[in-house]
Amino acid sequence: MKKQILILIALLLCALSLCACGKKQQASGSSALPTPPSAAESSPTPATEEKPAEYNTIAAADKSERKRVRQELLDVAEGCAAIYAEADKGSALNVVLSNSSLYAMVEHIGSTGRAAVDSLGTWDMEGSAALLDFCEEIYLGQDCEGTYYTVYPDGQISAFHLARKNGEWHLVTMTAVWDKNSSPSVVSEGQYQISDVKYTDKGWLIYDRNFDSFDDNQRSNSSSYVFVRVTPCDSTKRALCRKYIEPIGYFENNLFTTTWNQFDPSPIDFNSLYAYLFAMYHGTETLSSYNVRNYYSAVSGTNLYVVPTASFEEVVQYYFDINSASLRNISDYSRSAGGYFFLGYQNGYYDVTPRTPEPEVVDYWYNSDGSVTMRVDAVNKWYGTDRAFTHEVTVYEYDNGRIKYISNKLYESDENILPENKLSYLLDIERDKTQY
């Protein structure tokens, strides 16, 4: 009997040992889905399925470190609870806070000595001093760590904790959400290897999320780089960019990627540019294949539309000093068709997400004729650079608010990364299908 009891005890201990091993392996081999990078830090990343253990689990991010990040995040969220509770959340199913409420949360986090940004990059980072020491330590080669917080339009708050241990970089992310009583809880956690961590002379913290385990489709449509603006952006530069550069940008037009002036505007592709000028002139959404049919007639058997001559020239000549004869000569124009050809953007034209940069005005000066010239760097988060190319734009604004684009000068360099204007040659293909 005593022997049987000893055997049973041995079997029980063995079973407990196996259970413990199983739990340990599970804890170290899995984690919650990664928190997506914010719009202020990186181009939007499509949702992906959970990655293998070697992708999500980083040994350097030990339990004590994760526990500390979690507690700090909860402290941050609880400090914003009153702001969130009092915020107008609207009646929609998805909560969207007002800008004033979002800024109040970002500002409060910064007031506690922590670095905080909003996900859309609307405002400068608050509490940036908490991250600047870390940024300066990046190039010293020693162990270091830094944390910043991102507030999203629905009020969620994410912590991004970067650390280098024994020469290896890793990232711990966690996200806190709110329940109906405005109480926060941490619902997601991710751990990642990162590389290419750098702090630029313009004040960008950039790091690579190492998407090596992604499949071909995910690598083609997801940017692995995360951008965080640490130092403040001059308010005048930000305003100039929003007023004169951002409404047109770099997607499917070449206004800012070629050199031209008011005496020779021939390099400009006005047929592609019209989509943006139309929106600025009429105060509508950018013209595309999804809404162009509401305004203009289609060309049978093609994806083209015809913008009547008077309509096209009225819009273009509002922003450019160019006569009708010159405009017709350098554009895709057909007298017999009654106007200018237009091909609108649509998702089906692209096999992968376009690698479109974002403009950042880095300098400006006023000229004797009243015009303003802006030097602009193209920040391309797909390639991990805050200077994919540089150009100078000169504009003149009349007293009534009318804007004239005077010139653009592209700084030529072998290192330039220029965006593709795919619609330009697709329009030529479509026009070949017509009788015009």
Coordinates of C-alpha atoms in Angstrom, one line a residue:
M1 CA 0.0 0.0 0.0
K2 CA 2.8 2.4 1.0
K3 CA 4.5 1.6 -2.3
Q4 CA 1.3 2.4 -4.3
I5 CA 1.0 5.7 -2.5
L6 CA 4.6 6.6 -3.4
I7 CA 4.0 5.8 -7.0
L8 CA 0.8 8.0 -7.1
I9 CA 2.7 10.9 -5.5
A10 CA 5.5 10.5 -8.1
L11 CA 3.0 10.5 -11.0
L12 CA 1.3 13.6 -9.5
L13 CA 4.5 15.5 -9.3
C14 CA 5.4 14.6 -12.9
A15 CA 2.0 15.8 -14.1
L16 CA 2.4 19.1 -12.3
S17 CA 5.9 19.5 -13.8
L18 CA 4.5 19.0 -17.3
C19 CA 1.7 21.5 -16.7
A20 CA 4.2 24.1 -15.5
C21 CA 6.4 23.6 -18.5
G22 CA 3.4 24.0 -20.8
K23 CA 2.4 27.2 -19.2
K24 CA 5.9 28.6 -19.3
Q25 CA 6.2 27.9 -23.0
Q26 CA 2.9 29.5 -23.7
A27 CA 3.7 32.6 -21.8
S28 CA 7.0 33.1 -23.6
G29 CA 5.8 32.0 -27.0
S30 CA 2.7 34.2 -27.6
S31 CA 1.5 37.7 -27.0
A32 CA -1.4 39.9 -28.0
L33 CA -1.7 41.3 -31.5
P34 CA 0.7 44.3 -32.1
T35 CA -0.6 47.8 -31.6
P36 CA -0.7 49.5 -35.0
P37 CA 1.6 52.6 -35.4
S38 CA -0.2 55.9 -35.2
A39 CA -0.7 58.3 -38.1
A40 CA 1.6 60.8 -36.5
E41 CA 4.4 58.2 -36.4
S42 CA 4.0 56.1 -39.6
S43 CA 1.9 55.5 -42.6
P44 CA -1.2 53.4 -41.6
T45 CA -0.5 49.7 -41.4
P46 CA -3.2 47.2 -42.4
A47 CA -4.3 44.7 -39.7
T48 CA -2.3 41.5 -39.8
E49 CA -2.7 38.1 -38.3
E50 CA -0.6 37.1 -35.3
K51 CA 3.1 36.5 -36.0
P52 CA 5.3 33.6 -35.1
A53 CA 6.8 33.4 -31.6
E54 CA 10.2 34.7 -32.7
Y55 CA 8.6 37.9 -34.1
N56 CA 6.4 38.8 -31.1
T57 CA 8.4 37.6 -28.2
I58 CA 11.7 39.4 -27.3
A59 CA 13.7 37.9 -24.4
A60 CA 15.2 41.3 -23.6
A61 CA 11.8 42.7 -22.6
D62 CA 11.6 40.9 -19.3
K63 CA 8.6 40.7 -17.0
S64 CA 9.6 43.5 -14.7
E65 CA 10.0 45.9 -17.7
R66 CA 6.6 45.0 -19.1
K67 CA 5.1 45.4 -15.7
R68 CA 6.6 48.8 -15.3
V69 CA 5.3 49.9 -18.8
R70 CA 1.9 48.6 -18.0
Q71 CA 1.7 50.4 -14.6
E72 CA 3.0 53.6 -16.1
L73 CA 0.3 53.4 -18.9
L74 CA -2.4 52.9 -16.3
D75 CA -1.2 55.8 -14.3
V76 CA -1.2 58.0 -17.4
A77 CA -4.7 56.8 -18.4
E78 CA -6.1 57.3 -14.9
G79 CA -4.8 60.9 -15.0
C80 CA -6.8 61.5 -18.1
A81 CA -10.0 59.8 -16.8
A82 CA -11.7 63.0 -15.8
I83 CA -11.0 64.6 -19.2
Y84 CA -12.3 61.6 -21.0
A85 CA -15.4 61.3 -18.8
E86 CA -16.4 64.9 -19.4
A87 CA -15.7 64.8 -23.2
D88 CA -18.5 64.9 -25.7
K89 CA -18.5 61.5 -27.3
G90 CA -21.4 62.0 -29.6
S91 CA -24.1 59.5 -30.4
A92 CA -22.3 57.3 -32.9
L93 CA -21.2 53.8 -32.2
N94 CA -17.6 54.7 -32.6
V95 CA -16.4 57.4 -30.2
V96 CA -14.6 60.4 -31.7
L97 CA -13.5 63.0 -29.3
S98 CA -13.2 66.7 -30.2
N99 CA -9.8 68.2 -30.9
S100 CA -10.0 70.2 -27.6
S101 CA -10.5 67.0 -25.6
L102 CA -7.7 65.2 -27.4
Y103 CA -5.4 68.1 -26.9
A104 CA -6.3 68.3 -23.2
M105 CA -5.3 64.7 -22.8
V106 CA -2.0 65.1 -24.7
E107 CA -1.3 68.3 -22.7
H108 CA -2.1 66.6 -19.4
I109 CA 0.3 63.7 -20.1
G110 CA 3.0 66.2 -21.0
S111 CA 2.4 68.1 -17.7
T112 CA 3.4 65.0 -15.8
G113 CA 6.8 64.9 -17.3
R114 CA 6.0 62.3 -20.0
A115 CA 6.3 62.6 -23.7
A116 CA 2.9 62.6 -25.6
V117 CA 1.6 63.1 -29.1
D118 CA -1.7 62.8 -30.9
S119 CA -2.0 60.1 -33.5
L120 CA -2.7 62.5 -36.4
G121 CA 0.3 64.8 -35.6
T122 CA -2.0 67.8 -35.2
W123 CA 0.1 69.4 -32.4
D124 CA 3.7 69.3 -31.3
M125 CA 4.8 66.7 -28.8
E126 CA 4.1 67.7 -25.2
G127 CA 6.7 66.8 -22.6
S128 CA 9.4 66.3 -25.2
A129 CA 12.1 66.9 -22.7
A130 CA 11.4 63.4 -21.3
L131 CA 12.4 61.9 -24.6
L132 CA 15.3 64.2 -25.7
D133 CA 17.8 62.6 -23.3
F134 CA 17.0 59.2 -24.8
C135 CA 17.3 60.5 -28.3
E136 CA 20.8 61.9 -27.5
E137 CA 21.8 58.6 -26.0
I138 CA 21.0 56.7 -29.2
Y139 CA 24.4 57.3 -30.7
L140 CA 26.4 56.7 -27.6
G141 CA 26.1 52.9 -28.0
Q142 CA 25.2 52.2 -24.4
D143 CA 22.0 50.8 -22.9
C144 CA 19.2 53.3 -22.8
E145 CA 15.4 53.4 -22.9
G146 CA 12.6 55.9 -23.6
T147 CA 8.8 56.0 -23.6
Y148 CA 6.3 58.1 -25.4
Y149 CA 2.5 58.0 -25.4
T150 CA 0.1 58.4 -28.3
V151 CA -3.6 59.5 -27.9
Y152 CA -6.0 58.4 -30.6
P153 CA -9.2 60.1 -31.8
D154 CA -11.4 57.7 -29.8
G155 CA -9.5 58.4 -26.6
Q156 CA -7.3 55.2 -26.5
I157 CA -3.8 55.7 -25.2
S158 CA -0.8 53.7 -26.3
A159 CA 2.6 53.4 -24.7
F160 CA 5.6 52.9 -26.9
H161 CA 8.7 51.9 -24.9
L162 CA 12.0 51.6 -26.8
A163 CA 15.0 50.1 -25.1
R164 CA 18.5 48.9 -26.0
K165 CA 20.0 46.2 -23.9
N166 CA 23.4 44.6 -24.6
G167 CA 23.4 46.2 -28.0
E168 CA 20.0 44.9 -29.1
W169 CA 17.0 47.1 -29.6
H170 CA 13.4 46.1 -28.7
L171 CA 10.0 47.8 -28.4
V172 CA 7.2 47.1 -26.0
T173 CA 3.7 48.5 -26.9
M174 CA 0.6 48.5 -24.8
T175 CA -2.9 50.2 -25.3
A176 CA -5.4 51.3 -22.7
V177 CA -9.1 51.6 -23.5
W178 CA -12.1 53.0 -21.6
D179 CA -15.2 51.2 -20.3
K180 CA -18.6 52.7 -20.0
N181 CA -17.6 54.2 -16.6
S182 CA -14.6 55.9 -18.0
S183 CA -12.2 53.5 -16.3
P184 CA -9.1 52.4 -18.2
S185 CA -7.7 49.0 -18.7
V186 CA -4.9 47.6 -20.8
V187 CA -6.3 45.4 -23.6
S188 CA -3.3 44.8 -25.9
E189 CA 0.4 44.2 -25.6
G190 CA 3.2 43.6 -28.1
Q191 CA 6.9 43.0 -28.0
Y192 CA 9.1 43.5 -31.1
Q193 CA 12.6 43.6 -32.3
I194 CA 13.5 46.9 -33.8
S195 CA 16.5 48.3 -35.7
D196 CA 17.8 51.3 -37.5
V197 CA 16.9 53.6 -34.5
K198 CA 18.0 57.2 -35.2
Y199 CA 17.3 60.7 -34.2
T200 CA 17.7 63.2 -37.1
D201 CA 18.9 66.8 -37.1
K202 CA 15.4 67.9 -37.9
G203 CA 14.0 66.4 -34.7
W204 CA 12.5 63.1 -35.9
L205 CA 12.8 59.9 -33.9
I206 CA 12.7 57.0 -36.5
Y207 CA 12.9 53.3 -36.0
D208 CA 12.3 50.1 -38.0
R209 CA 9.8 47.6 -36.8
N210 CA 11.5 44.7 -38.6
F211 CA 8.7 43.2 -40.7
D212 CA 10.9 40.3 -41.9
S213 CA 8.2 37.8 -40.8
F214 CA 5.6 39.5 -43.0
D215 CA 4.5 37.8 -46.2
D216 CA 5.1 39.5 -49.6
N217 CA 1.7 41.2 -49.6
Q218 CA 2.2 42.6 -46.1
R219 CA 5.7 43.9 -46.9
S220 CA 4.4 45.5 -50.1
N221 CA 1.5 47.3 -48.3
S222 CA 2.9 48.0 -44.9
S223 CA 5.6 50.5 -43.9
S224 CA 7.9 49.1 -41.2
Y225 CA 9.3 52.5 -40.2
V226 CA 7.8 54.5 -37.4
F227 CA 8.3 58.3 -37.3
V228 CA 7.8 60.4 -34.1
R229 CA 8.3 64.2 -34.2
V230 CA 10.1 65.1 -31.0
T231 CA 11.1 68.7 -31.3
P232 CA 8.4 71.3 -32.0
C233 CA 7.6 72.4 -35.5
D234 CA 7.6 76.1 -36.1
S235 CA 4.0 77.3 -36.2
T236 CA 4.5 79.5 -39.2
K237 CA 6.1 76.7 -41.2
R238 CA 3.3 74.4 -40.2
A239 CA 0.7 76.9 -41.3
L240 CA 2.5 77.6 -44.6
C241 CA 2.6 73.9 -45.4
R242 CA -1.0 73.3 -44.6
K243 CA -2.1 76.3 -46.7
Y244 CA 0.0 76.0 -49.8
I245 CA 1.6 72.5 -50.0
E246 CA -0.6 69.9 -48.4
P247 CA -3.8 70.6 -50.4
I248 CA -1.9 69.3 -53.5
G249 CA 0.9 67.2 -52.0
Y250 CA 2.8 64.6 -54.0
F251 CA 0.2 61.9 -54.9
E252 CA -0.4 61.5 -58.6
N253 CA 0.7 64.9 -59.7
N254 CA 4.1 66.4 -60.4
L255 CA 3.7 70.1 -59.4
F256 CA 6.4 69.8 -56.7
T257 CA 8.6 67.1 -58.2
T258 CA 9.7 69.0 -61.4
T259 CA 11.3 72.4 -62.0
W260 CA 9.2 75.0 -63.6
N261 CA 8.2 78.7 -63.5
Q262 CA 5.5 81.0 -64.7
F263 CA 7.4 81.6 -67.9
D264 CA 7.8 77.9 -68.7
P265 CA 5.1 75.8 -67.0
S266 CA 5.3 73.1 -69.6
P267 CA 6.8 70.4 -67.2
I268 CA 3.5 70.5 -65.2
D269 CA 1.0 67.7 -65.8
F270 CA -2.1 69.8 -65.6
N271 CA -4.5 66.9 -66.4
S272 CA -3.4 65.1 -63.2
L273 CA -3.1 68.3 -61.2
Y274 CA -6.7 69.3 -62.0
A275 CA -8.0 66.8 -59.4
Y276 CA -6.5 68.9 -56.6
L277 CA -7.1 72.3 -58.1
F278 CA -10.8 71.4 -58.6
A279 CA -11.1 70.6 -54.9
M280 CA -9.4 73.8 -53.8
Y281 CA -11.5 75.9 -56.2
H282 CA -14.9 74.4 -55.5
G283 CA -14.3 73.4 -51.8
T284 CA -15.1 69.7 -52.5
E285 CA -13.3 66.4 -52.1
T286 CA -10.4 65.7 -54.5
L287 CA -11.6 64.7 -57.9
S288 CA -11.3 60.9 -58.5
S289 CA -12.8 58.1 -60.4
Y290 CA -15.3 57.7 -57.5
N291 CA -16.9 61.1 -57.8
V292 CA -15.9 62.5 -61.2
R293 CA -19.1 61.1 -62.8
N294 CA -21.1 63.6 -60.7
Y295 CA -19.5 66.5 -62.6
Y296 CA -18.4 65.4 -66.0
S297 CA -19.3 63.0 -68.9
A298 CA -17.4 59.8 -69.6
V299 CA -15.7 58.9 -72.8
S300 CA -17.3 55.7 -74.1
G301 CA -15.2 52.6 -73.9
T302 CA -12.5 54.1 -71.7
N303 CA -12.0 55.2 -68.1
L304 CA -11.6 58.8 -69.2
Y305 CA -13.8 61.8 -68.6
V306 CA -13.9 65.1 -70.5
V307 CA -13.8 68.4 -68.5
P308 CA -15.3 71.1 -70.7
T309 CA -12.8 73.6 -71.9
A310 CA -14.2 76.6 -70.0
S311 CA -14.5 74.7 -66.7
F312 CA -10.9 73.4 -66.9
E313 CA -9.3 76.7 -67.8
E314 CA -11.3 78.7 -65.3
V315 CA -9.9 76.5 -62.5
V316 CA -6.3 76.3 -63.7
Q317 CA -6.0 79.9 -64.6
Y318 CA -7.2 80.9 -61.1
Y319 CA -4.0 79.4 -59.7
F320 CA -1.5 79.9 -62.6
D321 CA -0.6 82.7 -65.0
I322 CA -1.0 80.7 -68.3
N323 CA -3.0 81.6 -71.3
S324 CA -5.5 79.2 -72.9
A325 CA -3.4 78.5 -76.0
S326 CA -0.4 77.5 -74.0
L327 CA -2.5 75.4 -71.6
R328 CA -4.1 73.5 -74.5
N329 CA -0.7 73.0 -76.1
I330 CA 1.0 71.3 -73.1
S331 CA -2.0 69.3 -71.9
D332 CA -4.1 66.4 -73.1
Y333 CA -6.8 68.5 -74.8
S334 CA -9.2 67.7 -77.6
R335 CA -11.1 70.4 -79.4
S336 CA -13.4 67.8 -81.0
A337 CA -14.1 66.2 -77.7
G338 CA -14.9 69.6 -76.2
G339 CA -12.3 69.8 -73.5
Y340 CA -9.5 68.3 -71.5
F341 CA -9.2 64.6 -70.7
F342 CA -9.2 63.5 -67.0
L343 CA -8.4 60.1 -65.5
G344 CA -9.3 59.8 -61.9
Y345 CA -7.5 57.9 -59.2
Q346 CA -8.8 54.5 -58.2
N347 CA -7.5 51.7 -56.0
G348 CA -7.5 49.2 -58.9
Y349 CA -4.6 51.0 -60.6
Y350 CA -2.1 49.9 -57.9
D351 CA -0.6 46.5 -57.1
V352 CA 0.9 47.9 -53.9
T353 CA 0.2 50.9 -51.7
P354 CA 1.8 54.0 -53.3
R355 CA 5.0 55.2 -51.5
T356 CA 3.8 58.8 -51.3
P357 CA 5.8 61.2 -49.1
E358 CA 4.5 64.0 -46.9
P359 CA 5.7 67.7 -47.2
E360 CA 7.5 69.5 -44.4
V361 CA 8.3 73.2 -44.7
V362 CA 11.8 73.6 -43.2
D363 CA 12.5 77.3 -44.2
Y364 CA 10.7 80.2 -45.8
W365 CA 11.4 83.8 -46.8
Y366 CA 9.4 86.7 -48.2
N367 CA 10.4 88.3 -51.5
S368 CA 10.4 92.0 -52.6
D369 CA 7.3 91.4 -54.8
G370 CA 5.2 90.1 -51.9
S371 CA 5.6 86.5 -52.7
V372 CA 6.8 83.8 -50.3
T373 CA 9.3 81.1 -51.0
M374 CA 9.3 77.9 -49.0
R375 CA 12.0 75.2 -48.9
V376 CA 10.2 71.9 -48.4
D377 CA 11.6 68.5 -47.5
A378 CA 9.6 65.4 -48.5
V379 CA 9.3 63.1 -45.6
N380 CA 9.0 59.5 -46.9
K381 CA 8.1 57.1 -44.1
W382 CA 8.2 54.1 -46.5
Y383 CA 11.9 54.5 -46.9
G384 CA 12.7 55.7 -43.4
T385 CA 14.0 59.2 -44.5
D386 CA 12.9 62.7 -43.5
R387 CA 14.5 64.1 -46.6
A388 CA 13.5 62.0 -49.7
F389 CA 14.0 65.1 -51.8
T390 CA 13.9 68.9 -51.4
H391 CA 12.2 71.6 -53.4
E392 CA 11.5 75.3 -53.3
V393 CA 8.0 76.6 -53.9
T394 CA 7.1 80.3 -54.5
V395 CA 3.5 81.5 -54.3
Y396 CA 1.8 84.8 -54.2
E397 CA -1.4 85.4 -52.3
Y398 CA -3.6 88.4 -53.2
D399 CA -5.5 90.4 -50.6
N400 CA -8.7 88.5 -51.4
G401 CA -7.1 85.2 -50.6
R402 CA -6.5 84.1 -54.2
I403 CA -3.3 82.0 -54.5
K404 CA -1.0 82.0 -57.5
Y405 CA 1.7 79.3 -57.8
I406 CA 4.8 81.1 -59.3
S407 CA 7.5 78.4 -59.5
N408 CA 9.0 75.2 -58.1
K409 CA 12.6 74.2 -58.1
L410 CA 13.6 70.6 -57.5
Y411 CA 17.0 70.1 -55.8
E412 CA 18.6 67.6 -58.1
S413 CA 20.4 64.7 -56.3
D414 CA 21.3 61.1 -57.1
E415 CA 19.8 60.2 -53.7
N416 CA 16.3 61.7 -54.5
I417 CA 13.4 59.3 -54.0
L418 CA 10.6 60.7 -56.2
P419 CA 7.0 59.4 -56.2
E420 CA 5.6 57.8 -59.3
N421 CA 2.9 59.6 -61.3
K422 CA 1.1 56.5 -62.6
L423 CA -2.0 58.3 -63.9
S424 CA 0.1 60.3 -66.4
Y425 CA 1.0 57.3 -68.6
L426 CA -2.3 55.5 -67.9
L427 CA -4.1 58.5 -69.4
D428 CA -2.1 58.1 -72.6
I429 CA -3.1 54.4 -72.7
E430 CA -6.7 55.3 -72.3
R431 CA -6.6 58.1 -74.9
D432 CA -5.3 55.6 -77.5
K433 CA -8.6 53.8 -77.1
T434 CA -10.6 56.9 -78.2
Q435 CA -11.2 58.4 -81.6
Y436 CA -9.7 61.7 -80.6

